[in-house]
Coordinates of C-alpha atoms and ligand atoms in Angstrom, one line a residue:
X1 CA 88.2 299.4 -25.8
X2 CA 89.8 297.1 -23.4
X3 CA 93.6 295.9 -23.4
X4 CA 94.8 292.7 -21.6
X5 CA 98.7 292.0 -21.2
X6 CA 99.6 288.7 -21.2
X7 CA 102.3 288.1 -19.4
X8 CA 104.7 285.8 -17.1
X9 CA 108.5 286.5 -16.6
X10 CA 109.2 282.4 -17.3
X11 CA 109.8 281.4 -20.9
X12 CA 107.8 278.7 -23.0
X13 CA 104.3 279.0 -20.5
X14 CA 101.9 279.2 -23.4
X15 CA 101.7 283.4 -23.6
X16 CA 101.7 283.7 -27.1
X17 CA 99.0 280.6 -27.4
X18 CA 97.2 282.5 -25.3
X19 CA 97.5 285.7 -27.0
X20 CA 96.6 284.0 -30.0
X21 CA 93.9 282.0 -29.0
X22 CA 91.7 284.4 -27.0
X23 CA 92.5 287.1 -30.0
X24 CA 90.6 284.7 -32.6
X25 CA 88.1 283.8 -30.7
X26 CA 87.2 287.1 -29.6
X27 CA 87.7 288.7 -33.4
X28 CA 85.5 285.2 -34.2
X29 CA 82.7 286.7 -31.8
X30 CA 82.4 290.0 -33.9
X31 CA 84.9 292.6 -32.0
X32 CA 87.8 294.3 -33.6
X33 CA 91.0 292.7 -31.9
X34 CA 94.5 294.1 -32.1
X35 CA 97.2 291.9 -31.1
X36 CA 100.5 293.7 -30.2
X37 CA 103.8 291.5 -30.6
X38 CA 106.4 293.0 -27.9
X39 CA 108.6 290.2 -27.9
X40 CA 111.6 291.1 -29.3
X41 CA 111.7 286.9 -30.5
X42 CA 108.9 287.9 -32.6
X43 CA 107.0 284.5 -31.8
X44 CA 103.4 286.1 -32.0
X45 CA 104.7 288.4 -35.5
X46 CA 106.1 284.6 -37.0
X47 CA 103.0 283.0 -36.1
X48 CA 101.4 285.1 -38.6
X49 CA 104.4 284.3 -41.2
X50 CA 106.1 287.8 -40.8
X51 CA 110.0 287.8 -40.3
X52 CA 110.5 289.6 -36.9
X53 CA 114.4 290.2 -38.6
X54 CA 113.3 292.0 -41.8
X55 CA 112.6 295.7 -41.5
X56 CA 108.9 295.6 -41.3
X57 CA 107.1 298.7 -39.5
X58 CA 107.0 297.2 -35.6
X59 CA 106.0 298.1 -32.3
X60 CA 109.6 298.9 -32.0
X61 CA 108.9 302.2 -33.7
X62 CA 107.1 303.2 -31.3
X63 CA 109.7 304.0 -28.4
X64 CA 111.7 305.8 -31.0
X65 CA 110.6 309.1 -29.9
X66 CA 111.8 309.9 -26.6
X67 CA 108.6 308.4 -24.6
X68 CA 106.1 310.3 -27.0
X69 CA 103.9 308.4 -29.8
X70 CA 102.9 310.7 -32.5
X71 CA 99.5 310.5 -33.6
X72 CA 99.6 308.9 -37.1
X73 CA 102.1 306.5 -36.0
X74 CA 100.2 303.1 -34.3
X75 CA 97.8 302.8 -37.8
X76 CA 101.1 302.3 -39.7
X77 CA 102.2 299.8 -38.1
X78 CA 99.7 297.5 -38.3
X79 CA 99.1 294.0 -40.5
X80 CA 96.2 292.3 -41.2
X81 CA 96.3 288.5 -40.0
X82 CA 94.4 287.6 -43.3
X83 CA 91.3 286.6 -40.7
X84 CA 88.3 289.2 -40.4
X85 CA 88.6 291.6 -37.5
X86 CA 92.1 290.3 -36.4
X87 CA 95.2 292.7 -37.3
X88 CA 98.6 292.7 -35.3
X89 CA 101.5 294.9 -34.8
X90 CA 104.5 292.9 -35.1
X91 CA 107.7 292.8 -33.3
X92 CA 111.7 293.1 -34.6
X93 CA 114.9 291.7 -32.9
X94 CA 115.3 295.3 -32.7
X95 CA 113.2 295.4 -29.7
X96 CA 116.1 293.7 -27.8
X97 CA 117.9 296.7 -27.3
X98 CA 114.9 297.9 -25.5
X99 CA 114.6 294.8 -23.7
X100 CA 116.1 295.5 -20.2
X101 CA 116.0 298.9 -20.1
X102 CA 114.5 300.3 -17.1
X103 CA 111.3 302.4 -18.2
X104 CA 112.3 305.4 -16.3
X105 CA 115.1 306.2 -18.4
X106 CA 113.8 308.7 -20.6
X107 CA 110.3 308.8 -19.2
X108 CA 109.6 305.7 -21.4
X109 CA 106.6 303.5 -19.5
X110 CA 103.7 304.9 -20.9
X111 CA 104.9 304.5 -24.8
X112 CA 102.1 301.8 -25.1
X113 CA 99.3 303.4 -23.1
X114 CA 99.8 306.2 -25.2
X115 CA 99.6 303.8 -28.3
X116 CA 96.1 302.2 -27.0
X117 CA 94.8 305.7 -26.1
X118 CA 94.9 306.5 -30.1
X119 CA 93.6 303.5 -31.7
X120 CA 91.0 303.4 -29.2
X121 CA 88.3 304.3 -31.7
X122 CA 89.3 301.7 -34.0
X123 CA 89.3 298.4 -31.8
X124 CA 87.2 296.6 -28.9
X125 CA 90.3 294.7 -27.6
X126 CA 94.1 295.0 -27.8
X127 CA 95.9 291.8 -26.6
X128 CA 99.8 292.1 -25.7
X129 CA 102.3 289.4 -25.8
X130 CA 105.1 290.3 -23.7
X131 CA 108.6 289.6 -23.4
X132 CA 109.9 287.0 -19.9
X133 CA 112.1 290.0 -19.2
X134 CA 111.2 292.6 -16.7
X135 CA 112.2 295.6 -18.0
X136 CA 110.6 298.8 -20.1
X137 CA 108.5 296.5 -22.7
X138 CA 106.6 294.5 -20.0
X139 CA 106.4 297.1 -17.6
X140 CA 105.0 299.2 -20.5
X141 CA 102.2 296.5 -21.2
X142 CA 101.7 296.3 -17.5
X143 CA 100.9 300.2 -17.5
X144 CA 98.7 300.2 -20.7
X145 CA 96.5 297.7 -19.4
X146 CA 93.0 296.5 -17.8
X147 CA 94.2 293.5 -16.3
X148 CA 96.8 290.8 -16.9
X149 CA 96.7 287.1 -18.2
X150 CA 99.3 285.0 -16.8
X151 CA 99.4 281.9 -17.9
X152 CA 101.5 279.5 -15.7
X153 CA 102.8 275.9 -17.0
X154 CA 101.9 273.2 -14.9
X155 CA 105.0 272.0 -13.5
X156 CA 107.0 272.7 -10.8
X157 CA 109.8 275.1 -12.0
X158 CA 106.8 277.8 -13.3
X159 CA 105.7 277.7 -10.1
X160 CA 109.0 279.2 -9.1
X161 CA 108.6 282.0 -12.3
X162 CA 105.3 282.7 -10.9
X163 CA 106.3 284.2 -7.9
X164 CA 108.7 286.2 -9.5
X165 CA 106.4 287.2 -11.8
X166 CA 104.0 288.6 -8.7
X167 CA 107.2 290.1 -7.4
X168 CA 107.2 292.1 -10.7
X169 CA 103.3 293.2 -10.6
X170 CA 104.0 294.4 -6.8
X171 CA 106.6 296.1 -7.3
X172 CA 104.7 298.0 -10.3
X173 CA 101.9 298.4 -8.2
X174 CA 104.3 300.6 -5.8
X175 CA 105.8 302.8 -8.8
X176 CA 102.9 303.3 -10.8
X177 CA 100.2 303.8 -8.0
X178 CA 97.7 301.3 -9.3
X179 CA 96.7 297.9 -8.8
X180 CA 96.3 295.7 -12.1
X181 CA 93.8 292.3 -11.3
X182 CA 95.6 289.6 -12.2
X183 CA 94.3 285.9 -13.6
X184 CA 96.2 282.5 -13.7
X185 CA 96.2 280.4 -16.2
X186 CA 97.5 276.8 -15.9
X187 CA 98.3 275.7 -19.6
X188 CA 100.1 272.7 -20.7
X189 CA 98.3 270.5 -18.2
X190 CA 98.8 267.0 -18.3
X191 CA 96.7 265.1 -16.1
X192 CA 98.7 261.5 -16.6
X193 CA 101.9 263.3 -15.3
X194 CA 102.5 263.9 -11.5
X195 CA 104.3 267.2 -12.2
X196 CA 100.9 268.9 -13.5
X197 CA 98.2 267.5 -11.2
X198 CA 100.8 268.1 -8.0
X199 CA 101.5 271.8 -9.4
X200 CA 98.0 272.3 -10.2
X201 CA 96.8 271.4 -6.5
X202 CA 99.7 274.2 -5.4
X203 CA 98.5 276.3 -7.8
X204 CA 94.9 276.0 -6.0
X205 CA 95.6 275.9 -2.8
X206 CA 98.3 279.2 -3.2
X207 CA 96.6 281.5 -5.1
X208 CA 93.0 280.5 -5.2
X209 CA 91.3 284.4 -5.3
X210 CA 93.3 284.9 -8.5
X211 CA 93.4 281.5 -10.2
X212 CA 91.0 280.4 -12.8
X213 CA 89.3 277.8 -12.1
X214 CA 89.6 275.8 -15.5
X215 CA 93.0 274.4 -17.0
X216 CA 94.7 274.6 -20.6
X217 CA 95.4 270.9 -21.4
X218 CA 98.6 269.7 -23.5
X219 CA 96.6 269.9 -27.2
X220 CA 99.1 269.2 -30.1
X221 CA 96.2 271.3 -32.5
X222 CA 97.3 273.9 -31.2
X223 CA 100.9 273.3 -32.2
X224 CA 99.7 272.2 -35.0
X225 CA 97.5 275.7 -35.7
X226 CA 100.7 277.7 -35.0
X227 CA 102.7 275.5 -37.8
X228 CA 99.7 276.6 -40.2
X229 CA 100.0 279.9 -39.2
X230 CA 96.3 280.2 -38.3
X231 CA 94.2 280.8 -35.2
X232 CA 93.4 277.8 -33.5
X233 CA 89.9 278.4 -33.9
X234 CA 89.8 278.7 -37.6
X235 CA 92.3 275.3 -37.5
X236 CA 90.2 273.2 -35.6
X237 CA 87.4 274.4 -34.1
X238 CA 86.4 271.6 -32.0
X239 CA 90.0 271.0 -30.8
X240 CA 89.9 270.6 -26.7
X241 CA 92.5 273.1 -26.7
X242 CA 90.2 275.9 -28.2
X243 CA 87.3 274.8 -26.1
X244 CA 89.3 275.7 -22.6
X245 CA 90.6 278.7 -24.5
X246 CA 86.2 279.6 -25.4
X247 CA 85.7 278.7 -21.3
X248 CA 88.3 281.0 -20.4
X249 CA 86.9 284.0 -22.4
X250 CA 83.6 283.3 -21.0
X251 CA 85.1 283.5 -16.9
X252 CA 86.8 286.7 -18.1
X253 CA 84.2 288.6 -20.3
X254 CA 82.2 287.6 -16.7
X255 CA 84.8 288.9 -14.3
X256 CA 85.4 292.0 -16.3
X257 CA 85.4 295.4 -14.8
X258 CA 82.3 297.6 -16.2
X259 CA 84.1 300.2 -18.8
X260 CA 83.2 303.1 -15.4
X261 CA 84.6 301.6 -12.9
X262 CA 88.1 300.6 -14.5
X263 CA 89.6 303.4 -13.1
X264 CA 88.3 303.0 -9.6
X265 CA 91.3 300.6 -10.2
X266 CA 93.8 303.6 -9.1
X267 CA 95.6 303.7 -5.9
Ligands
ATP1 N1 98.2 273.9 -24.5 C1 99.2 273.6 -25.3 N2 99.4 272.3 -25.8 C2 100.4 272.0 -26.6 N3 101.3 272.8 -27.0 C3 101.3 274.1 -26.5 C4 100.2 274.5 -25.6 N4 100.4 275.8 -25.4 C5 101.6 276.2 -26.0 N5 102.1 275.1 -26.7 C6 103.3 275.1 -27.5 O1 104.4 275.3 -26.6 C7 105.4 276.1 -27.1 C8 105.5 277.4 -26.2 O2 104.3 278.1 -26.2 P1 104.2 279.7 -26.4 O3 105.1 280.1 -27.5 O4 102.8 280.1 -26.5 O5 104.9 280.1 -25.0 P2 105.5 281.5 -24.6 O6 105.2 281.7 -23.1 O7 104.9 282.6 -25.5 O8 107.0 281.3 -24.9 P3 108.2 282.5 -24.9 O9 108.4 282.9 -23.5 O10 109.3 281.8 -25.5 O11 107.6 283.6 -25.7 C9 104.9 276.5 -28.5 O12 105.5 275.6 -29.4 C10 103.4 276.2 -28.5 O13 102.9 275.8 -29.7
MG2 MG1 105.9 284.0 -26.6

């Protein structure tokens, strides 16, 4: 089983797309995909028409026992998406209490890890949407996982949320003694606009080692697919959109770490 966080402290950069988009098309290949909605907005839970405000089991039920996740727990909190091979645990506003807590009070950062260590058995990949807040939720999904997606809007003010958003993982690489790869994204590229193709050549010429190579362009089918409350690929298949989404998965089911040497990953 793998888990990949997907994360970036600015707002509105395309993480839940993503989340979304590389969950189906993975579940679309034939693995068992687990999406985990931590965003106390509930965006990613909404998507899949559940009301983040109702009193649904959520992920927020998880940190409800002082840093410990009892054994039968994660399996009752998960949905189906209605698509084969593609469940989620969704979030609730409640989760905003959580929010900007700082994980070592109460000995709470490894409430998700613990979570992904017991449905282990019963997926191939768990995908986490994540909160633009630094605090115990994303520096929980930092701790649970194999490597982090951060996809970065092309325009200049991400650029700006990236760096803090590399503040973040070095700062977590210090505390938790381990080094998480990384991978940029650019999404919402626009190649007619100045602000993307300027902020794109940044993006190259900054952080080139951890930068894919390929962009996410500005597609309104995958809007649209969110509005239908869908996967993108089961929406529109051919859409560009979930064609840069298919080339993505391929770089990163290339540039994966074999399952042994993952934690050769530890400071
Ligand atoms: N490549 C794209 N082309 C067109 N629209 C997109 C694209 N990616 C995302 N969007 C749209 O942009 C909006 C923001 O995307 P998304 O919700 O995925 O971002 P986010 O980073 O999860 O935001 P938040 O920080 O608020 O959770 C959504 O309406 C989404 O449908
Ligand atoms: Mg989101």
């Amino acid at each position: 089983m793998r888990v990949w966080t997907i994360a970036n402290q600015k707002g509105g950069v395309g993480k839940t797309t993503t989340t979304v988009t590389l969950g189906g098309l993975l579940a679309h290949a034939g693995h068992r995909v687990l999406l985990v909605d931590l965003d106390p907005h509930g965006s990613l839970t909404s998507y899949f028409n559940v009301n983040p405000d109702e009193l649904e089991p959520s992920s927020f039920l998880l940190f409800q026992n002082k840093g410990e996740v009892p054994a039968n727990l994660p399996g009752q909190l998960i949905q189906s998406t209605g698509q084969p091979r593609l469940d989620f645990i969704g979030a609730s506003t409640g989760l905003a209490v959580l929010e900007r807590q700082s994980a070592s009070a109460g000995g709470m950062g490894l409430v998700l890890k613990r979570t992904t260590q017991i449905l282990a058995r019963d997926y191939d990949y768990i995908l986490v949407d994540t909160p633009p807040i630094l605090g115990v939720l994303l520096v929980n999904s930092i701790a649970a996982c194999e490597r982090i997606i951060i996809p970065v809007q092309t325009e200049f003010l991400a650029l700006k949320g990236l760096e803090r958003m590399l503040r973040t993982l070095a700062m977590v690489k210090l505390s938790q003694r381990r080094e998480v790869p990384y991978l940029i994204v650019p999404t919402l590229f626009d190649r007619r606009t100045h602000a993307s193709t300027q902020s794109l050549r940044i993006l190259r010429t900054t952080y080139d080692q951890h930068l894919w190579a390929g962009v996410i362009a500005v597609d309104t089918r995958l809007r649209d697919a969110s509005r239908a409350g869908v996967p993108p690929h089961v929406f529109d298949p051919l859409s560009r959109g979930v064609q840069q989404y298919a080339s993505l998965l391929n770089y990163l089911h290339r540039s994966a770490l074999p399952e042994q040497q993952r934690e050769a990953t530890l400071l």
